[in-house]
mmCIF file with all atom_site columns, C-alpha atoms in Angstrom:
data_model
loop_
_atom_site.group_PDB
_atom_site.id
_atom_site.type_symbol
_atom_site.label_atom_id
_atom_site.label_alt_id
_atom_site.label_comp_id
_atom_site.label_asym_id
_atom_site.label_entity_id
_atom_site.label_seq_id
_atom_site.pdbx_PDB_ins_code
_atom_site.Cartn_x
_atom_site.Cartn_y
_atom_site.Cartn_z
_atom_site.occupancy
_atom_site.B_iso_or_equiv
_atom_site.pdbx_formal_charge
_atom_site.auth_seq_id
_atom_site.auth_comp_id
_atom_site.auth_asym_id
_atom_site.auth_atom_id
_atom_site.pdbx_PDB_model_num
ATOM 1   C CA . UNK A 1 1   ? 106.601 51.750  144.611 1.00 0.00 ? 99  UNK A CA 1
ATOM 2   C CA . UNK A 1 2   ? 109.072 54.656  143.911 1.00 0.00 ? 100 UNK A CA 1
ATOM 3   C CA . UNK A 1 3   ? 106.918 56.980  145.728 1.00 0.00 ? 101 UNK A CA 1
ATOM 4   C CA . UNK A 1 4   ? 110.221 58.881  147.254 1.00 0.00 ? 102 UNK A CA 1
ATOM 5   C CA . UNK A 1 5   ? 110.753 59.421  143.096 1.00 0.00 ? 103 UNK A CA 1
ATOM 6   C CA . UNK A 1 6   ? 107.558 60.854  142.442 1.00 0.00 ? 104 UNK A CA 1
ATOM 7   C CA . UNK A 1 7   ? 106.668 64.555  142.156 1.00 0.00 ? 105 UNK A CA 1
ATOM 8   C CA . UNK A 1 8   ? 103.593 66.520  140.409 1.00 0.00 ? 106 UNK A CA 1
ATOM 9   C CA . UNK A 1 9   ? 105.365 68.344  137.386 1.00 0.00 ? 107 UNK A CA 1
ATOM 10  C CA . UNK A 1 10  ? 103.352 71.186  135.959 1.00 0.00 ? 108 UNK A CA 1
ATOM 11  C CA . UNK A 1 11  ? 102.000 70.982  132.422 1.00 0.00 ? 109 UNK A CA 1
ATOM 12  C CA . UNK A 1 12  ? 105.098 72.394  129.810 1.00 0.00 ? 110 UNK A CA 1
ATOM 13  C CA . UNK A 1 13  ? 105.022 75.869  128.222 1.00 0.00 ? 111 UNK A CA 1
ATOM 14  C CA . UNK A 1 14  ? 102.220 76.068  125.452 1.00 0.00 ? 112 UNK A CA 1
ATOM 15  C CA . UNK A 1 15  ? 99.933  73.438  127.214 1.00 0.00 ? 113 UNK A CA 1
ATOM 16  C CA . UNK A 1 16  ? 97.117  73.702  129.753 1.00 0.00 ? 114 UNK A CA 1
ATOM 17  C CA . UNK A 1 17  ? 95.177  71.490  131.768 1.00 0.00 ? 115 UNK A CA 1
ATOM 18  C CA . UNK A 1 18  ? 92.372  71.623  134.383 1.00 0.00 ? 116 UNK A CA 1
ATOM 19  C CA . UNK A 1 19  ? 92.392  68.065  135.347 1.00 0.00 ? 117 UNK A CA 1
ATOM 20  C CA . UNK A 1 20  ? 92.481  67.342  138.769 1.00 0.00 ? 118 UNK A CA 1
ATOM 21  C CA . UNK A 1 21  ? 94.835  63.833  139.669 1.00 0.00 ? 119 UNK A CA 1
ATOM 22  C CA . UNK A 1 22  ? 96.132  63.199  135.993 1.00 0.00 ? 120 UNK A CA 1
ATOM 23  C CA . UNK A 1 23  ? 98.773  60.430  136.093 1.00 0.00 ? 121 UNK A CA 1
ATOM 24  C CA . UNK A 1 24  ? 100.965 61.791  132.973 1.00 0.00 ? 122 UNK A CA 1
ATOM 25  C CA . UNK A 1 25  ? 101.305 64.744  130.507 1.00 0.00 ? 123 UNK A CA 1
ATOM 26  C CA . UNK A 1 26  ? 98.796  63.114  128.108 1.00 0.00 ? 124 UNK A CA 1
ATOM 27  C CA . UNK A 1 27  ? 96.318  65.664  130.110 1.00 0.00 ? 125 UNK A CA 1
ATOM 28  C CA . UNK A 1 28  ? 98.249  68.566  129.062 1.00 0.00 ? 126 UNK A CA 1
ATOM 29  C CA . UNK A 1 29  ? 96.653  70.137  126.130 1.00 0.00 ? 127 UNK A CA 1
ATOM 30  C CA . UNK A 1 30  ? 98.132  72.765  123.473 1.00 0.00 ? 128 UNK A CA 1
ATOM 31  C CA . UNK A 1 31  ? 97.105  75.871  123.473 1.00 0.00 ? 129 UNK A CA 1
ATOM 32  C CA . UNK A 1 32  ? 95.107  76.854  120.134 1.00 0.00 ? 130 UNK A CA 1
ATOM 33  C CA . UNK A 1 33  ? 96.984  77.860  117.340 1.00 0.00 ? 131 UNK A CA 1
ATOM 34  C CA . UNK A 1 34  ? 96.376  81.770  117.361 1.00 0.00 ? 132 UNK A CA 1
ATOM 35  C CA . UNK A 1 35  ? 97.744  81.678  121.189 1.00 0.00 ? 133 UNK A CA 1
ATOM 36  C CA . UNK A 1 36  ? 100.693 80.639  122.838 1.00 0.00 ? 134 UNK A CA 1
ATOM 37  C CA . UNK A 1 37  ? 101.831 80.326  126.994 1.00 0.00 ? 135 UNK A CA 1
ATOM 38  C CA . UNK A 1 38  ? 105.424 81.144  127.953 1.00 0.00 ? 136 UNK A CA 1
ATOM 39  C CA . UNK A 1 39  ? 104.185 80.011  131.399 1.00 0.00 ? 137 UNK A CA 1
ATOM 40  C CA . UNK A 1 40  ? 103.856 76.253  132.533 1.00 0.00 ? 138 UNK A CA 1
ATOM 41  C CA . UNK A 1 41  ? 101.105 75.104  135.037 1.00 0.00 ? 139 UNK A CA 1
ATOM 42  C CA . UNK A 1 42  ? 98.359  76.921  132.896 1.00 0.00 ? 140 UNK A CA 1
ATOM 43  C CA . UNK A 1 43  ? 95.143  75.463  133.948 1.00 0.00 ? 141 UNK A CA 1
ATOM 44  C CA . UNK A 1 44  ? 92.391  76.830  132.053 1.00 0.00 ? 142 UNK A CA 1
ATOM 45  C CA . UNK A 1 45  ? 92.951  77.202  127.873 1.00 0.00 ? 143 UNK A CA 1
ATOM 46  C CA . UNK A 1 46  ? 92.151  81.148  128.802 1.00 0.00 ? 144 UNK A CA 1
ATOM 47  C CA . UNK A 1 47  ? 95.344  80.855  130.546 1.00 0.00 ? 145 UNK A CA 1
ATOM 48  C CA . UNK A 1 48  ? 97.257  81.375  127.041 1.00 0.00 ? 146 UNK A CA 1
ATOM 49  C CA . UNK A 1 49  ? 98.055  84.527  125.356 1.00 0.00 ? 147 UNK A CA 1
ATOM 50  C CA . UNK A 1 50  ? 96.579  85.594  122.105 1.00 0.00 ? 148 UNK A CA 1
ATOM 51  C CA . UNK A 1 51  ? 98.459  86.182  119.204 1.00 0.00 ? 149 UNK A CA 1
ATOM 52  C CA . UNK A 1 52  ? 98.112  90.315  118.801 1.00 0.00 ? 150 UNK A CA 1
ATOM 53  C CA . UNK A 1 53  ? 97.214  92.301  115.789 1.00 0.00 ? 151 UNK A CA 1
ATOM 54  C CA . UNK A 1 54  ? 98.734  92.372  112.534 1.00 0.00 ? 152 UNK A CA 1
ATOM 55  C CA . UNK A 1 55  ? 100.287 88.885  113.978 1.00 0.00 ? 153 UNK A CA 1
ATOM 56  C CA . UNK A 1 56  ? 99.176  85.067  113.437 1.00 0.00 ? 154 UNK A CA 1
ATOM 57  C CA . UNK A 1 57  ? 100.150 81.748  114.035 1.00 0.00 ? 155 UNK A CA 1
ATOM 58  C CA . UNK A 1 58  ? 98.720  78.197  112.792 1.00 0.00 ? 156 UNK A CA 1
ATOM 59  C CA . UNK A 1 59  ? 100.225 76.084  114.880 1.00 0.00 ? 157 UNK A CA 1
ATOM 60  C CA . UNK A 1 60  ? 99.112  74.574  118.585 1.00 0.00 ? 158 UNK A CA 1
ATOM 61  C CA . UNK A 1 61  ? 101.236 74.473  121.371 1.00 0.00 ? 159 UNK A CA 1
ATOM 62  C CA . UNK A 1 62  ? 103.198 78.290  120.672 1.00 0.00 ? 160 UNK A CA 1
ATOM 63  C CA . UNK A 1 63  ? 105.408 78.610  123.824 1.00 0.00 ? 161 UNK A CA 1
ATOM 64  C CA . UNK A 1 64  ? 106.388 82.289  122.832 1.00 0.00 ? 162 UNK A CA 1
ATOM 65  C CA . UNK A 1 65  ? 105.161 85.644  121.402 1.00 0.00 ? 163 UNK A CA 1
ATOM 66  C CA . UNK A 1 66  ? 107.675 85.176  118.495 1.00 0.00 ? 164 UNK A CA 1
ATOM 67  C CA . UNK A 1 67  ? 105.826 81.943  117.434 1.00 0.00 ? 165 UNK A CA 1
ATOM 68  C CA . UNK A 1 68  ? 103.530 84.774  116.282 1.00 0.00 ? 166 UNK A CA 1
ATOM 69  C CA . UNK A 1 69  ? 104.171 86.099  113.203 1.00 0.00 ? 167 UNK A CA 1
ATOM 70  C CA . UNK A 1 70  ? 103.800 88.870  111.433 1.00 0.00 ? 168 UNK A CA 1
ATOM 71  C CA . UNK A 1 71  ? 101.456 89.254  108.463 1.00 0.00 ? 169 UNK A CA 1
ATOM 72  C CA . UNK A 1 72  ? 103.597 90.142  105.130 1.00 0.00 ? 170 UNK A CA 1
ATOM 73  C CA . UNK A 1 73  ? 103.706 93.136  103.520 1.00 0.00 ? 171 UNK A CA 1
ATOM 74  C CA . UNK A 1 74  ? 99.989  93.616  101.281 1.00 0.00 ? 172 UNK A CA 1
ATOM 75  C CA . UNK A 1 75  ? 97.903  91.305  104.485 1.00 0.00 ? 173 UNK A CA 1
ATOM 76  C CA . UNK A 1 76  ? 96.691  92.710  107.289 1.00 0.00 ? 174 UNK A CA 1
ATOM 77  C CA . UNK A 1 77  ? 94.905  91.499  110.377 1.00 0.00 ? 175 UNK A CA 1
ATOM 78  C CA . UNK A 1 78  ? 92.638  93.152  112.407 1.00 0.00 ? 176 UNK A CA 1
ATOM 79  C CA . UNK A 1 79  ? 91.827  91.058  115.402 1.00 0.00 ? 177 UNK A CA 1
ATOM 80  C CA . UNK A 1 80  ? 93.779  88.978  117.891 1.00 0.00 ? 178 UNK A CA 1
ATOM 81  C CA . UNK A 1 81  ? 93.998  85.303  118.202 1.00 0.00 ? 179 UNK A CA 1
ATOM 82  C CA . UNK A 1 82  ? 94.189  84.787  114.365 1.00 0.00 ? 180 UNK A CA 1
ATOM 83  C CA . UNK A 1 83  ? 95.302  82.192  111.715 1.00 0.00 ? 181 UNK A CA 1
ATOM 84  C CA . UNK A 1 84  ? 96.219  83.894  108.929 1.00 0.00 ? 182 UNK A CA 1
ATOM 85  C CA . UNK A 1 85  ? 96.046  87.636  107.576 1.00 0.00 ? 183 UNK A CA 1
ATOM 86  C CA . UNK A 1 86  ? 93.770  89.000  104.838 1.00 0.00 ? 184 UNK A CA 1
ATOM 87  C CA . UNK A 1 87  ? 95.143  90.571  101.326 1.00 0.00 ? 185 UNK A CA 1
ATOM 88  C CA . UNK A 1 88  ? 94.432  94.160  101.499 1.00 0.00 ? 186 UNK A CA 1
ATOM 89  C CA . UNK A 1 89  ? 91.460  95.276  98.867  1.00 0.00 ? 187 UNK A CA 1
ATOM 90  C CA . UNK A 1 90  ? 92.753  96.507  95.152  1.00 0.00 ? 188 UNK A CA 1
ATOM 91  C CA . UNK A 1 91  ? 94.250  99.850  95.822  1.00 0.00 ? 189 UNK A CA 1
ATOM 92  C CA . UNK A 1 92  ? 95.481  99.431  98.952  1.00 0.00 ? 190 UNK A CA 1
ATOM 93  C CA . UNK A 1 93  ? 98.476  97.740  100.764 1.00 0.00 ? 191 UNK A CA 1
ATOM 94  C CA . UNK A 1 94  ? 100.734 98.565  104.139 1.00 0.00 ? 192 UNK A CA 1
ATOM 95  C CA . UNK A 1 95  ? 103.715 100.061 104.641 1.00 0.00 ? 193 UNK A CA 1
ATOM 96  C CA . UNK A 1 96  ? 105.521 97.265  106.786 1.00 0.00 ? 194 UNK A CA 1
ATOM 97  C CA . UNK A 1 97  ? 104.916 93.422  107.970 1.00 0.00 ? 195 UNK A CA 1
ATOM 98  C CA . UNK A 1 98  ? 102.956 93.109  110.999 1.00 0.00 ? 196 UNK A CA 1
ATOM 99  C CA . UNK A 1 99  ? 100.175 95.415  110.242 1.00 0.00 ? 197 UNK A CA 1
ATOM 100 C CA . UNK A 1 100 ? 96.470  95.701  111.424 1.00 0.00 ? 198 UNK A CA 1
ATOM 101 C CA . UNK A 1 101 ? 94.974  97.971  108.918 1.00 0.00 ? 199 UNK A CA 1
ATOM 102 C CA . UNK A 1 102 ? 95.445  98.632  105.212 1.00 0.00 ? 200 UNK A CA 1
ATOM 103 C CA . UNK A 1 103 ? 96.448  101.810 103.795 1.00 0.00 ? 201 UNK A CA 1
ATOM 104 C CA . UNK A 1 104 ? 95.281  103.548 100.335 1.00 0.00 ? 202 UNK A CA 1
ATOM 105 C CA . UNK A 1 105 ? 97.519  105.331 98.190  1.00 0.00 ? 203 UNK A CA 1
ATOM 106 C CA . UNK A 1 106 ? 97.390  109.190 98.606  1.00 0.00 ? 204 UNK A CA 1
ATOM 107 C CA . UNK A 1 107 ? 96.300  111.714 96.120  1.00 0.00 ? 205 UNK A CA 1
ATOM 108 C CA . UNK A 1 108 ? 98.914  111.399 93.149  1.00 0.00 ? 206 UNK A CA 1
ATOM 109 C CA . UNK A 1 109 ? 99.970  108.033 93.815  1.00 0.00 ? 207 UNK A CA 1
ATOM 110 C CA . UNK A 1 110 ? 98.677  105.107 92.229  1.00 0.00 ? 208 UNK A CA 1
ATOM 111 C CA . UNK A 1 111 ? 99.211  101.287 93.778  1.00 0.00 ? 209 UNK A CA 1
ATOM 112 C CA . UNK A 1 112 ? 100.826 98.960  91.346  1.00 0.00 ? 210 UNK A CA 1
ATOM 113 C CA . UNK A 1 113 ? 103.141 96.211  92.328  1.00 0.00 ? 211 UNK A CA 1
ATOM 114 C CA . UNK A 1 114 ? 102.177 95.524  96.467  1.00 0.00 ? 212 UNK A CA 1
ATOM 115 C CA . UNK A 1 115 ? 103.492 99.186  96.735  1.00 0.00 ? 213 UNK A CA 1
ATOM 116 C CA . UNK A 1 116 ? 102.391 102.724 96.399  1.00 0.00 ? 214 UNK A CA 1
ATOM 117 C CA . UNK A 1 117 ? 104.155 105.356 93.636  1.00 0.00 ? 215 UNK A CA 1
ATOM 118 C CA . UNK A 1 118 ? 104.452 108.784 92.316  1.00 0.00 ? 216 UNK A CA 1
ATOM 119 C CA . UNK A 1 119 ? 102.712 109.173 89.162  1.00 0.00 ? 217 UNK A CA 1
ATOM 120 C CA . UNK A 1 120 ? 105.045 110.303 86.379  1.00 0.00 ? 218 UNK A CA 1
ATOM 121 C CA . UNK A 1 121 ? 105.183 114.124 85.676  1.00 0.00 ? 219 UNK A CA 1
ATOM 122 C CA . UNK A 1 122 ? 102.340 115.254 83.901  1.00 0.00 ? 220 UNK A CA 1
ATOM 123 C CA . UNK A 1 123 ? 99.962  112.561 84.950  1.00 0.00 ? 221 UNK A CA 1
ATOM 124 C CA . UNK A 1 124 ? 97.293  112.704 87.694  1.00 0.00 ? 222 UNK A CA 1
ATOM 125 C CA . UNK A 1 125 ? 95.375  111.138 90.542  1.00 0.00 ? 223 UNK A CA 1
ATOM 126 C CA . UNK A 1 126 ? 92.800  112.925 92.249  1.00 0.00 ? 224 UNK A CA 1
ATOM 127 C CA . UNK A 1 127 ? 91.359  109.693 94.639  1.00 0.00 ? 225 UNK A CA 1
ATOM 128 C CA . UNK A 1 128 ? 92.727  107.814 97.017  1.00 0.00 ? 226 UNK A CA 1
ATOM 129 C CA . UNK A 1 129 ? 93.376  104.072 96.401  1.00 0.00 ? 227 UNK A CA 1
ATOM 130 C CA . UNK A 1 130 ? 93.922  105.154 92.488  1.00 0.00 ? 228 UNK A CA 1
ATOM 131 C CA . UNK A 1 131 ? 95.691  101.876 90.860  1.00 0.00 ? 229 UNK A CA 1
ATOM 132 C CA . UNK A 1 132 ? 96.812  104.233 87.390  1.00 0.00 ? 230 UNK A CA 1
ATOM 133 C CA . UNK A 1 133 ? 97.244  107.871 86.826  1.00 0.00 ? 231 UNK A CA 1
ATOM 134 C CA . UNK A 1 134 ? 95.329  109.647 84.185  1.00 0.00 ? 232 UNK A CA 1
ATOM 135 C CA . UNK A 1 135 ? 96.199  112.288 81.471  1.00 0.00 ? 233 UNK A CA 1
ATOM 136 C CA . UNK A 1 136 ? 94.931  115.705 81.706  1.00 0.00 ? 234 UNK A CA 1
ATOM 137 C CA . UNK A 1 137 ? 92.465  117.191 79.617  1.00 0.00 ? 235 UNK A CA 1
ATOM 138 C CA . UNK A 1 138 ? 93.632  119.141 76.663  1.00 0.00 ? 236 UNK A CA 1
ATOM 139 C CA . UNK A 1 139 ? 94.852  122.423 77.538  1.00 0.00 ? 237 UNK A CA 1
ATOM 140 C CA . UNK A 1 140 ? 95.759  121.624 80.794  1.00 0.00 ? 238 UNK A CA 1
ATOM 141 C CA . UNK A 1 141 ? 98.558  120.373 82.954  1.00 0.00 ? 239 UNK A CA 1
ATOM 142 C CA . UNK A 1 142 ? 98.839  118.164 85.941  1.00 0.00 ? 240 UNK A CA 1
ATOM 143 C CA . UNK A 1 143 ? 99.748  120.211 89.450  1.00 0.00 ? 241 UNK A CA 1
ATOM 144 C CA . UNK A 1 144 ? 103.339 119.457 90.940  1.00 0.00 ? 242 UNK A CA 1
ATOM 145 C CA . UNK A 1 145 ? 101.637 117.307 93.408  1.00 0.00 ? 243 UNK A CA 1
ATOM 146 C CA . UNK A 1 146 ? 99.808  115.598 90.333  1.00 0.00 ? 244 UNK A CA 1
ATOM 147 C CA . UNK A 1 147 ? 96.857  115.457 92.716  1.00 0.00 ? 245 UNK A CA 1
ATOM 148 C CA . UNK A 1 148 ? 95.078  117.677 90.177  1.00 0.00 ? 246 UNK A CA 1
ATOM 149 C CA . UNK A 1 149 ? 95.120  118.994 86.189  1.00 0.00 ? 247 UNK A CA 1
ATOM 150 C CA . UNK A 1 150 ? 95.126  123.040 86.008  1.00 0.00 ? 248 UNK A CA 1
ATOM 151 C CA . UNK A 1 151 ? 95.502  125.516 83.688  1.00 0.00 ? 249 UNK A CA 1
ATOM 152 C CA . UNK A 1 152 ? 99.257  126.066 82.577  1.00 0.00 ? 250 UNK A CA 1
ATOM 153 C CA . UNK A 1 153 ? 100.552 129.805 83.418  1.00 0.00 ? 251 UNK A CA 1
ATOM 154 C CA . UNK A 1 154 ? 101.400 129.885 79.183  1.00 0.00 ? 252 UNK A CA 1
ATOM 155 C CA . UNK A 1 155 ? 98.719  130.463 76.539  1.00 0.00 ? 253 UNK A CA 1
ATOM 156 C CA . UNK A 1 156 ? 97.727  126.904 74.820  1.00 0.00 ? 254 UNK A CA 1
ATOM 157 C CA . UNK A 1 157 ? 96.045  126.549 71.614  1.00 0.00 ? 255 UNK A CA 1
ATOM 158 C CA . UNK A 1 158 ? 92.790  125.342 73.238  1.00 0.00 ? 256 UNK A CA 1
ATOM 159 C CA . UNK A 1 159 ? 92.632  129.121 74.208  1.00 0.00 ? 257 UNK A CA 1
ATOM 160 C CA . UNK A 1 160 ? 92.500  130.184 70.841  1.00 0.00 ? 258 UNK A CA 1
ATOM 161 C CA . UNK A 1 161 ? 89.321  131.524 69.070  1.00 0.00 ? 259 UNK A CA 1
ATOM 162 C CA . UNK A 1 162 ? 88.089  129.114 65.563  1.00 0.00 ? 260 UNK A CA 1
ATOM 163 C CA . UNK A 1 163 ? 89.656  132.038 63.654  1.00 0.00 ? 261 UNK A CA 1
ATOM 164 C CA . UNK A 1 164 ? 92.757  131.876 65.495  1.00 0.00 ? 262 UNK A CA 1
ATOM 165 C CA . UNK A 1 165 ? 96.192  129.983 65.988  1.00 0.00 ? 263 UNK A CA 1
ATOM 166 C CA . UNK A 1 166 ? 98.863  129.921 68.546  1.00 0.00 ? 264 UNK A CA 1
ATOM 167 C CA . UNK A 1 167 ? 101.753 131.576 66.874  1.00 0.00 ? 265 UNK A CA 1
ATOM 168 C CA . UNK A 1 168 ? 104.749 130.670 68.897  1.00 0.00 ? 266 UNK A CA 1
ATOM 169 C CA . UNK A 1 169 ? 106.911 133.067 67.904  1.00 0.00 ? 267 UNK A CA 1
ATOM 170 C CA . UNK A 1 170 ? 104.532 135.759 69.273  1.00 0.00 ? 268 UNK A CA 1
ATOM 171 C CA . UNK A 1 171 ? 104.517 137.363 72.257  1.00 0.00 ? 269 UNK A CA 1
ATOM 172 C CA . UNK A 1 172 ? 100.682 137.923 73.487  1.00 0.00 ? 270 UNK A CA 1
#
């Protein structure tokens, strides 16, 4: 025998094993996909790392952190060890890859598109999340923040009596 060859060789990066006097690598398991171990020698499957938040991996055997990836733009993830990332709920998206929570579109913004934007001037959005902008009311206009419609610092017809009609050629 070639017992002067011989050595015990720890189990490679991404695997783990707890088996006591294993004869070859077959022992050596992969680490879930959703984890990966930079280290070798892991011997317990707790002994890999979990993918973190906003991050995911589906393959076994990750022996790095940047086997993890990032969930795209519009998904999000919440929780550690994870497959894949969830689409963020109508209205809402995030503002970079890699994220754990969704984000709704502020007051005058409207989502369209994966992204969040200004409604035009003269339009409006008074909720979060808002996927369109609305008109105003007659009579009134939308606030520069179009988070709002109020009334316009000129006279409008709507503030005429039945008997009456904005003239504009006359001062009030």
């Amino acid at each position: 025998a070639n017992s002067d060859k011989s050595k015990c060789t720890l189990c490679p990066k991404g695997t783990w094993s707890n088996t006591i006097g294993a004869h070859n690598v077959s022992v050596c398991q992969n680490c879930s996909a959703g984890f990966y171990s930079s280290a070798e020698g892991v011997a317990d499957a707790s002994g890999c790392n979990a993918c973190a938040p906003g991050k995911f991996s589906k393959d076994h055997g990750n022996i790095d952190a940047d086997k993890c990836l990032d969930c795209p733009t519009g998904y999000f993830q919440r929780q550690e060890a994870q497959t894949n990332c969830t689409v963020c709920p109508e209205g809402a998206t995030t503002d970079k890859n890699g994220s754990s929570e969704c984000i709704r579109c502020d007051l005058g913004r409207f989502f369209a598109n994966g992204t969040c934007h200004d409604c035009d001037p003269g339009r409006f959005t008074d909720a979060r999340g808002s996927t369109q902008c609305g008109v105003c009311p007659a009579g009134k206009i939308a606030n520069n923040q179009s988070t709002a419609c109020e009334n316009p610092s000129w006279i409008t017809a709507d503030q005429c009596n039945d008997e009456q009609y904005l003239d504009p050629l006359k001062d009030s």
